Amino acid sequence: MNTRPFDGNGIPIDLNESSSKLYNDEYYQLLKKIINSQNLLNSSREQTKNLQKSLLYPYLEFFIRNDQNDFYKKLFFNRGLSKDQNGTLKDNLELFDLIKLRVHSDDLRADGQKIRLIHEDLNKEQGMNFISSGTTVGTNGPVNVFRSNISLSLSRLTNGNLIDWSLGKTVNEGETLFHMAPEMTNFLAFAAIGSDFLRDRGLGIKFGAKVNKGPKDSTIWQRLGPDIKQMKSFFKNQNSTKYFIASGVGLYKMFMEPRGIKKLMMKLALSAPPVYLGEKGVLMIGGGLKRLPSSITSLNQVVQSTGDFILAGNNKNAPAAPVIDMLGLTESLNVFIGVPTNPFSNEPWIKFPHPLTYTALLKSPFDLTPVENPKEGEEYLLFYVNFMTLDYVEAIIPGDFVKATKDIDNIDTALGKRNISQNGFVYSRRAEQNEGFKIREGCG
Amino acid sequence: MIKFFKKKENSTINSKPIAEIFPWLTTIDEKYLDLCNQDINYRIREVLSLNTYFKSNKGIKKLETLKKDLISNGFPENAVNIEINFFLELFQENVLFKLLFNESAGLHLHLKEKKFINSIQINKDFGIIRTSIGKVFIVGSSNTLLPVLTSLMLSYIAGNVTVVQLSSLHKHCIPNFLKNIPSELSNFVYFTNLSHENKDDLLVLEDLITSTNWNVINIWGGNDSLSYYNKIIANNKNRPRIVNMEPLTGAVLIQRDYFDNNYHENIQKLSYSIDIMGQQLCSSPTIGFLINEDEDISNDSLMKDLIISLEKKYTPNNHNERNSINLDRMINIARDNGSKVYTSNLYGNNICIIESINDSVFINNNSNNLLNIHERRNFLEFIRLKNFSQIPKIIANIFSIYSYKETKKIQTILSFGDKNFDHEVHKLTQLIGAYRIIDSDYVLQRHPMETLDNFNLFIEFTNTISVTGSRAENL
């Protein structure tokens, strides 16, 4: 039976985690207990650090216990975390030792993740593969990450917790428009995971794009077109809580690019802009600068241009809807979530990890040492370990530079104050391929 | 519409006679005749006199300008200094004479009383006349200065009209440097001033190469450059002699007990060999072999001491973020597949020595799209072996992987071993077709009597006329 919610697409409604071999594993049970017993996002930074530290050995032991072909036993030894190849962990390991297990995102392209998976032959019903957009040039193909249902069940819970925290309430009502096609929830992590937890909380989900017919050799991205009917229905809906979820390029194509007749036709077709999201409406964005023209150098530019057209209310005098920018990576089980921000504000967009995601800032690509006290505003390379990913050691260097923020216990947002359980960061840029002087080959 | 304009643009270039673009082409044959009438010894003396000139204020100023120009084009200062110093050696009598009267190439037969004798009788019924060859076209690479300057000087001395296509990084500074030096060289050497980045220039370049009856075309370049030129040259009906200088690399072979006999000095020599010119010379060792029958010998301290020695020479040169990430991925592949990885305590991955057993760790593990030897510095994988037998196979395999992308083969074997070991090295060199066996002093330097990848450039730039039978008596 197809239990996928969006016309047969997306993460299955019933993840049936109890059927997983890992269900009775002590680490999974420990995670469930931790997540269910307290609101981790209300913890202090110190408490979060202690929690992460307490999970270090159980987390590593989980992989030793469930190892396939001794991959992790060998890995932990070769990377200097264990005393032998039988999985005897060294004493006094610290969180920063996790950097030794680093996986660069590029290592997860094509079949790169396969060797790291602890599962043996899981079928399609027991998990999903997520694939990146493939916009990074000169690589082996898109990042391709398998997630088992049991990991997805944790993702559903904890991404839900993150959005609750960001919005400052338990999200359990409202309407949502994803500016993407339902088919994309089958492989695009941001679309799949986002739609999954919002659906799970009982929100109505619509998709503002559809996959058109096209040549056999064309990609889904090339065949993507607007679903006017769905969009119109969402825009007309008078619900007081509407969430509009779009990529930067989606907003650009809808509100910035159309000029003259095109703009007029769009207005006639959609009765928008402006878009009325209701009093408690929020614009959620992600995807960074992907596919945007080079004249756009920050997403701030996009939301400032579209701020007057996406309103938190149901009339033209309503204020601009707050914006939450999320960093969703194919290789991350959880999003790094932003807080509601006025689109015209010049405040930096800080992204926060879930407390069960250990985040470290590394000096630079030239020196991958975790920095103990990063300086506010300085650029570092991002590294994180997601303690909830049960499929492989999700200790990732995504190749993104972020700027450190100051140590604060809470933050003022457009929708009130929020506790900070772990320092966030401000996204800066991708690692560059700058040429520099190169003594070329053939020099005699 | 766009196509129409493009066609028109091309036809304009094609319709312009090549001689209009390069007026010197119309007089090139007359110039050659002038050179034929000139005694080669005149040019030798002239070139030798530059030794004094470059020590004069004017000469020093000219060298300073060249140095500044090269540095402003992005060449590292130390590399520029080394190259200029080697270049100046060309004007020393002992060096130039060894190049021109090279015993290993048989050119010493032309030397009589410090003069070059064109016609020589070898025996009663055989002799040779060595003459200039005619028109020489040289393509310089962007990496180093010395090859193109050496080619140019030798071609001029040999008595040829020489045309030079320089890389964009040298396009201005070399012609400026040669202009007004006290030599007639600039009357017989021409620069095309064409840029590979410009599509119109490429059309002109193709026309120039295919429509002129070049006698020799000497190409210094990488794989892409060689492929590009060879494809064009195939259309030249005159079939010029092609002197390709291929992209090659080096290997180091170590016999532990020999190495240990002079351990500290050898560590210094080895680290110098890895460090010099950013490990980017065709002779720079990029793979190593530790050969020892005793499997219990640990190479731990050797690796650590080598790293320390490299640290002392290290200058930061890695500014490519993506390459650094790929370097780390490559190192992780080695670690995860059981090789011992040694990195610097001071500079992290930027100095990395790997010890693998029996084969390169990168052969069977996916290191595609990571770093090739042109993108990494201070990085060497040693393969530990019991004897020489596996080396040819290992070497044959490594050129099929991304690490050695576009590199043809091993040019140089740097040997640290005793006489018996070296005899094995000689056999290996024959098997793999390498060109040089050296000690560490010759990673950067060339002995004046060496061939350059089997080419003696002076011989390539001359014509050898055999005179046989009774005709030899008239020489």
PDB file of N, CA and C in Angstrom, chain A residues 143-210:
ATOM      1  N   VAL A 143      25.069  14.965  -4.382  1.00  0.00           N
ATOM      2  CA  VAL A 143      25.159  14.272  -3.093  1.00  0.00           C
ATOM      3  C   VAL A 143      23.954  13.345  -3.004  1.00  0.00           C
ATOM      4  N   ASN A 144      24.187  12.113  -2.577  1.00  0.00           N
ATOM      5  CA  ASN A 144      23.134  11.101  -2.573  1.00  0.00           C
ATOM      6  C   ASN A 144      23.158  10.420  -1.207  1.00  0.00           C
ATOM      7  N   VAL A 145      22.134  10.711  -0.387  1.00  0.00           N
ATOM      8  CA  VAL A 145      22.145  10.219   0.994  1.00  0.00           C
ATOM      9  C   VAL A 145      20.900   9.377   1.268  1.00  0.00           C
ATOM     10  N   PHE A 146      21.143   8.168   1.760  1.00  0.00           N
ATOM     11  CA  PHE A 146      20.030   7.299   2.145  1.00  0.00           C
ATOM     12  C   PHE A 146      19.671   7.575   3.602  1.00  0.00           C
ATOM     13  N   ARG A 147      18.377   7.649   3.870  1.00  0.00           N
ATOM     14  CA  ARG A 147      17.920   7.796   5.263  1.00  0.00           C
ATOM     15  C   ARG A 147      16.877   6.721   5.535  1.00  0.00           C
ATOM     16  N   SER A 148      17.124   5.960   6.591  1.00  0.00           N
ATOM     17  CA  SER A 148      16.171   4.898   6.938  1.00  0.00           C
ATOM     18  C   SER A 148      14.949   5.528   7.597  1.00  0.00           C
ATOM     19  N   ASN A 149      13.864   4.767   7.617  1.00  0.00           N
ATOM     20  CA  ASN A 149      12.639   5.268   8.245  1.00  0.00           C
ATOM     21  C   ASN A 149      12.862   5.633   9.710  1.00  0.00           C
ATOM     22  N   ILE A 150      13.718   4.875  10.362  1.00  0.00           N
ATOM     23  CA  ILE A 150      13.912   5.133  11.797  1.00  0.00           C
ATOM     24  C   ILE A 150      14.617   6.486  12.003  1.00  0.00           C
ATOM     25  N   SER A 151      15.567   6.817  11.095  1.00  0.00           N
ATOM     26  CA  SER A 151      16.195   8.142  11.178  1.00  0.00           C
ATOM     27  C   SER A 151      15.190   9.223  10.803  1.00  0.00           C
ATOM     28  N   LEU A 152      14.364   8.923   9.805  1.00  0.00           N
ATOM     29  CA  LEU A 152      13.370   9.913   9.380  1.00  0.00           C
ATOM     30  C   LEU A 152      12.349  10.186  10.489  1.00  0.00           C
ATOM     31  N   SER A 153      12.093   9.165  11.307  1.00  0.00           N
ATOM     32  CA  SER A 153      11.136   9.390  12.404  1.00  0.00           C
ATOM     33  C   SER A 153      11.714  10.383  13.405  1.00  0.00           C
ATOM     34  N   LEU A 154      13.029  10.287  13.610  1.00  0.00           N
ATOM     35  CA  LEU A 154      13.661  11.255  14.516  1.00  0.00           C
ATOM     36  C   LEU A 154      13.705  12.639  13.882  1.00  0.00           C
ATOM     37  N   SER A 155      13.918  12.648  12.579  1.00  0.00           N
ATOM     38  CA  SER A 155      13.934  13.920  11.859  1.00  0.00           C
ATOM     39  C   SER A 155      12.578  14.615  11.975  1.00  0.00           C
ATOM     40  N   ARG A 156      11.521  13.829  11.819  1.00  0.00           N
ATOM     41  CA  ARG A 156      10.163  14.392  11.908  1.00  0.00           C
ATOM     42  C   ARG A 156       9.962  15.064  13.274  1.00  0.00           C
ATOM     43  N   LEU A 157      10.406  14.361  14.298  1.00  0.00           N
ATOM     44  CA  LEU A 157      10.244  14.901  15.659  1.00  0.00           C
ATOM     45  C   LEU A 157      11.073  16.167  15.869  1.00  0.00           C
ATOM     46  N   THR A 158      12.338  16.067  15.530  1.00  0.00           N
ATOM     47  CA  THR A 158      13.250  17.144  15.932  1.00  0.00           C
ATOM     48  C   THR A 158      13.180  18.353  15.003  1.00  0.00           C
ATOM     49  N   ASN A 159      12.894  18.133  13.718  1.00  0.00           N
ATOM     50  CA  ASN A 159      12.686  19.307  12.860  1.00  0.00           C
ATOM     51  C   ASN A 159      11.409  20.033  13.286  1.00  0.00           C
ATOM     52  N   GLY A 160      10.435  19.250  13.747  1.00  0.00           N
ATOM     53  CA  GLY A 160       9.215  19.854  14.293  1.00  0.00           C
ATOM     54  C   GLY A 160       9.547  20.700  15.506  1.00  0.00           C
ATOM     55  N   ASN A 161      10.408  20.167  16.371  1.00  0.00           N
ATOM     56  CA  ASN A 161      10.815  20.930  17.561  1.00  0.00           C
ATOM     57  C   ASN A 161      11.505  22.233  17.168  1.00  0.00           C
ATOM     58  N   LEU A 162      12.308  22.137  16.119  1.00  0.00           N
ATOM     59  CA  LEU A 162      13.033  23.349  15.681  1.00  0.00           C
ATOM     60  C   LEU A 162      12.072  24.433  15.192  1.00  0.00           C
ATOM     61  N   ILE A 163      11.093  24.028  14.410  1.00  0.00           N
ATOM     62  CA  ILE A 163      10.170  25.025  13.865  1.00  0.00           C
ATOM     63  C   ILE A 163       9.279  25.594  14.972  1.00  0.00           C
ATOM     64  N   ASP A 164       8.923  24.748  15.919  1.00  0.00           N
ATOM     65  CA  ASP A 164       8.160  25.237  17.077  1.00  0.00           C
ATOM     66  C   ASP A 164       8.964  26.314  17.805  1.00  0.00           C
ATOM     67  N   TRP A 165      10.228  25.995  18.013  1.00  0.00           N
ATOM     68  CA  TRP A 165      11.102  26.933  18.741  1.00  0.00           C
ATOM     69  C   TRP A 165      11.215  28.253  17.981  1.00  0.00           C
ATOM     70  N   SER A 166      11.444  28.140  16.678  1.00  0.00           N
ATOM     71  CA  SER A 166      11.653  29.349  15.889  1.00  0.00           C
ATOM     72  C   SER A 166      10.385  30.213  15.893  1.00  0.00           C
ATOM     73  N   LEU A 167       9.234  29.571  15.729  1.00  0.00           N
ATOM     74  CA  LEU A 167       7.983  30.341  15.669  1.00  0.00           C
ATOM     75  C   LEU A 167       7.464  30.698  17.061  1.00  0.00           C
ATOM     76  N   GLY A 168       8.005  30.045  18.081  1.00  0.00           N
ATOM     77  CA  GLY A 168       7.625  30.388  19.448  1.00  0.00           C
ATOM     78  C   GLY A 168       6.278  29.812  19.849  1.00  0.00           C
ATOM     79  N   LYS A 169       5.889  28.738  19.226  1.00  0.00           N
ATOM     80  CA  LYS A 169       4.607  28.102  19.570  1.00  0.00           C
ATOM     81  C   LYS A 169       4.620  26.676  19.024  1.00  0.00           C
ATOM     82  N   THR A 170       3.669  25.884  19.480  1.00  0.00           N
ATOM     83  CA  THR A 170       3.543  24.553  18.890  1.00  0.00           C
ATOM     84  C   THR A 170       2.775  24.701  17.583  1.00  0.00           C
ATOM     85  N   VAL A 171       3.414  24.334  16.517  1.00  0.00           N
ATOM     86  CA  VAL A 171       2.781  24.488  15.205  1.00  0.00           C
ATOM     87  C   VAL A 171       1.836  23.307  14.998  1.00  0.00           C
ATOM     88  N   ASN A 172       0.550  23.584  14.931  1.00  0.00           N
ATOM     89  CA  ASN A 172      -0.392  22.480  14.712  1.00  0.00           C
ATOM     90  C   ASN A 172      -1.611  22.911  13.904  1.00  0.00           C
ATOM     91  N   GLU A 173      -1.510  24.102  13.316  1.00  0.00           N
ATOM     92  CA  GLU A 173      -2.624  24.511  12.452  1.00  0.00           C
ATOM     93  C   GLU A 173      -2.102  25.460  11.380  1.00  0.00           C
ATOM     94  N   GLY A 174      -2.855  25.521  10.296  1.00  0.00           N
ATOM     95  CA  GLY A 174      -2.501  26.467   9.247  1.00  0.00           C
ATOM     96  C   GLY A 174      -2.404  25.803   7.881  1.00  0.00           C
ATOM     97  N   GLU A 175      -2.079  26.632   6.918  1.00  0.00           N
ATOM     98  CA  GLU A 175      -1.960  26.172   5.535  1.00  0.00           C
ATOM     99  C   GLU A 175      -0.538  26.438   5.048  1.00  0.00           C
ATOM    100  N   THR A 176      -0.049  25.581   4.200  1.00  0.00           N
ATOM    101  CA  THR A 176       1.332  25.735   3.725  1.00  0.00           C
ATOM    102  C   THR A 176       1.387  25.621   2.213  1.00  0.00           C
ATOM    103  N   LEU A 177       2.143  26.510   1.615  1.00  0.00           N
ATOM    104  CA  LEU A 177       2.407  26.363   0.176  1.00  0.00           C
ATOM    105  C   LEU A 177       3.901  26.165  -0.023  1.00  0.00           C
ATOM    106  N   PHE A 178       4.250  25.027  -0.557  1.00  0.00           N
ATOM    107  CA  PHE A 178       5.645  24.803  -0.941  1.00  0.00           C
ATOM    108  C   PHE A 178       5.785  25.240  -2.388  1.00  0.00           C
ATOM    109  N   HIS A 179       6.706  26.129  -2.641  1.00  0.00           N
ATOM    110  CA  HIS A 179       6.897  26.581  -4.021  1.00  0.00           C
ATOM    111  C   HIS A 179       7.771  25.560  -4.743  1.00  0.00           C
ATOM    112  N   MET A 180       7.263  24.366  -4.837  1.00  0.00           N
ATOM    113  CA  MET A 180       7.968  23.274  -5.520  1.00  0.00           C
ATOM    114  C   MET A 180       6.931  22.211  -5.883  1.00  0.00           C
ATOM    115  N   ALA A 181       7.356  21.209  -6.624  1.00  0.00           N
ATOM    116  CA  ALA A 181       6.407  20.189  -7.071  1.00  0.00           C
ATOM    117  C   ALA A 181       6.376  19.029  -6.078  1.00  0.00           C
ATOM    118  N   PRO A 182       5.211  18.358  -5.938  1.00  0.00           N
ATOM    119  CA  PRO A 182       5.139  17.246  -4.976  1.00  0.00           C
ATOM    120  C   PRO A 182       6.157  16.149  -5.263  1.00  0.00           C
ATOM    121  N   GLU A 183       6.488  15.953  -6.552  1.00  0.00           N
ATOM    122  CA  GLU A 183       7.467  14.907  -6.901  1.00  0.00           C
ATOM    123  C   GLU A 183       8.827  15.181  -6.260  1.00  0.00           C
ATOM    124  N   MET A 184       9.066  16.449  -5.952  1.00  0.00           N
ATOM    125  CA  MET A 184      10.377  16.786  -5.392  1.00  0.00           C
ATOM    126  C   MET A 184      10.531  16.318  -3.943  1.00  0.00           C
ATOM    127  N   THR A 185       9.388  15.994  -3.320  1.00  0.00           N
ATOM    128  CA  THR A 185       9.477  15.468  -1.945  1.00  0.00           C
ATOM    129  C   THR A 185       9.982  14.024  -1.940  1.00  0.00           C
ATOM    130  N   ASN A 186      10.205  13.483  -3.130  1.00  0.00           N
ATOM    131  CA  ASN A 186      10.744  12.114  -3.212  1.00  0.00           C
ATOM    132  C   ASN A 186      12.258  12.085  -3.146  1.00  0.00           C
ATOM    133  N   PHE A 187      12.886  13.228  -3.340  1.00  0.00           N
ATOM    134  CA  PHE A 187      14.359  13.201  -3.358  1.00  0.00           C
ATOM    135  C   PHE A 187      15.020  14.466  -2.801  1.00  0.00           C
ATOM    136  N   LEU A 188      14.272  15.541  -2.731  1.00  0.00           N
ATOM    137  CA  LEU A 188      14.887  16.793  -2.266  1.00  0.00           C
ATOM    138  C   LEU A 188      14.674  16.907  -0.754  1.00  0.00           C
ATOM    139  N   ALA A 189      15.777  16.850  -0.001  1.00  0.00           N
ATOM    140  CA  ALA A 189      15.678  16.745   1.451  1.00  0.00           C
ATOM    141  C   ALA A 189      14.835  17.865   2.057  1.00  0.00           C
ATOM    142  N   PHE A 190      15.095  19.091   1.637  1.00  0.00           N
ATOM    143  CA  PHE A 190      14.409  20.252   2.216  1.00  0.00           C
ATOM    144  C   PHE A 190      12.897  20.128   2.004  1.00  0.00           C
ATOM    145  N   ALA A 191      12.499  19.749   0.783  1.00  0.00           N
ATOM    146  CA  ALA A 191      11.078  19.620   0.454  1.00  0.00           C
ATOM    147  C   ALA A 191      10.452  18.454   1.225  1.00  0.00           C
ATOM    148  N   ALA A 192      11.167  17.327   1.244  1.00  0.00           N
ATOM    149  CA  ALA A 192      10.610  16.117   1.850  1.00  0.00           C
ATOM    150  C   ALA A 192      10.449  16.277   3.360  1.00  0.00           C
ATOM    151  N   ILE A 193      11.523  16.703   3.994  1.00  0.00           N
ATOM    152  CA  ILE A 193      11.520  16.767   5.456  1.00  0.00           C
ATOM    153  C   ILE A 193      10.591  17.889   5.937  1.00  0.00           C
ATOM    154  N   GLY A 194      10.641  19.032   5.229  1.00  0.00           N
ATOM    155  CA  GLY A 194       9.788  20.173   5.594  1.00  0.00           C
ATOM    156  C   GLY A 194       8.324  19.813   5.486  1.00  0.00           C
ATOM    157  N   SER A 195       7.958  19.229   4.348  1.00  0.00           N
ATOM    158  CA  SER A 195       6.537  18.907   4.142  1.00  0.00           C
ATOM    159  C   SER A 195       6.091  17.814   5.110  1.00  0.00           C
ATOM    160  N   ASP A 196       7.040  16.920   5.444  1.00  0.00           N
ATOM    161  CA  ASP A 196       6.693  15.796   6.317  1.00  0.00           C
ATOM    162  C   ASP A 196       6.302  16.265   7.712  1.00  0.00           C
ATOM    163  N   PHE A 197       7.141  17.126   8.312  1.00  0.00           N
ATOM    164  CA  PHE A 197       6.795  17.470   9.697  1.00  0.00           C
ATOM    165  C   PHE A 197       5.598  18.416   9.774  1.00  0.00           C
ATOM    166  N   LEU A 198       5.398  19.240   8.736  1.00  0.00           N
ATOM    167  CA  LEU A 198       4.234  20.131   8.758  1.00  0.00           C
ATOM    168  C   LEU A 198       2.944  19.324   8.542  1.00  0.00           C
ATOM    169  N   ARG A 199       3.008  18.345   7.631  1.00  0.00           N
ATOM    170  CA  ARG A 199       1.853  17.471   7.424  1.00  0.00           C
ATOM    171  C   ARG A 199       1.544  16.687   8.702  1.00  0.00           C
ATOM    172  N   ASP A 200       2.631  16.188   9.313  1.00  0.00           N
ATOM    173  CA  ASP A 200       2.481  15.387  10.526  1.00  0.00           C
ATOM    174  C   ASP A 200       1.797  16.190  11.643  1.00  0.00           C
ATOM    175  N   ARG A 201       2.039  17.508  11.613  1.00  0.00           N
ATOM    176  CA  ARG A 201       1.416  18.357  12.642  1.00  0.00           C
ATOM    177  C   ARG A 201      -0.014  18.771  12.268  1.00  0.00           C
ATOM    178  N   GLY A 202      -0.487  18.286  11.134  1.00  0.00           N
ATOM    179  CA  GLY A 202      -1.876  18.542  10.774  1.00  0.00           C
ATOM    180  C   GLY A 202      -2.091  19.751   9.883  1.00  0.00           C
ATOM    181  N   LEU A 203      -1.046  20.325   9.337  1.00  0.00           N
ATOM    182  CA  LEU A 203      -1.217  21.482   8.465  1.00  0.00           C
ATOM    183  C   LEU A 203      -1.578  21.030   7.050  1.00  0.00           C
ATOM    184  N   GLY A 204      -2.328  21.880   6.346  1.00  0.00           N
ATOM    185  CA  GLY A 204      -2.644  21.590   4.950  1.00  0.00           C
ATOM    186  C   GLY A 204      -1.440  21.914   4.078  1.00  0.00           C
ATOM    187  N   ILE A 205      -1.134  21.047   3.133  1.00  0.00           N
ATOM    188  CA  ILE A 205       0.056  21.247   2.290  1.00  0.00           C
ATOM    189  C   ILE A 205      -0.365  21.381   0.839  1.00  0.00           C
ATOM    190  N   LYS A 206       0.112  22.442   0.204  1.00  0.00           N
ATOM    191  CA  LYS A 206      -0.101  22.604  -1.234  1.00  0.00           C
ATOM    192  C   LYS A 206       1.264  22.785  -1.902  1.00  0.00           C
ATOM    193  N   PHE A 207       1.291  22.452  -3.175  1.00  0.00           N
ATOM    194  CA  PHE A 207       2.545  22.606  -3.922  1.00  0.00           C
ATOM    195  C   PHE A 207       2.304  23.570  -5.082  1.00  0.00           C
ATOM    196  N   GLY A 208       3.119  24.595  -5.175  1.00  0.00           N
ATOM    197  CA  GLY A 208       2.914  25.649  -6.171  1.00  0.00           C
ATOM    198  C   GLY A 208       3.596  25.391  -7.497  1.00  0.00           C
ATOM    199  N   ALA A 209       4.121  24.187  -7.671  1.00  0.00           N
ATOM    200  CA  ALA A 209       4.777  23.876  -8.948  1.00  0.00           C
ATOM    201  C   ALA A 209       4.386  22.467  -9.362  1.00  0.00           C
ATOM    202  N   LYS A 210       4.554  22.195 -10.632  1.00  0.00           N
ATOM    203  CA  LYS A 210       4.281  20.834 -11.104  1.00  0.00           C
ATOM    204  C   LYS A 210       5.312  20.457 -12.158  1.00  0.00           C
TER     205      LYS A 210
END
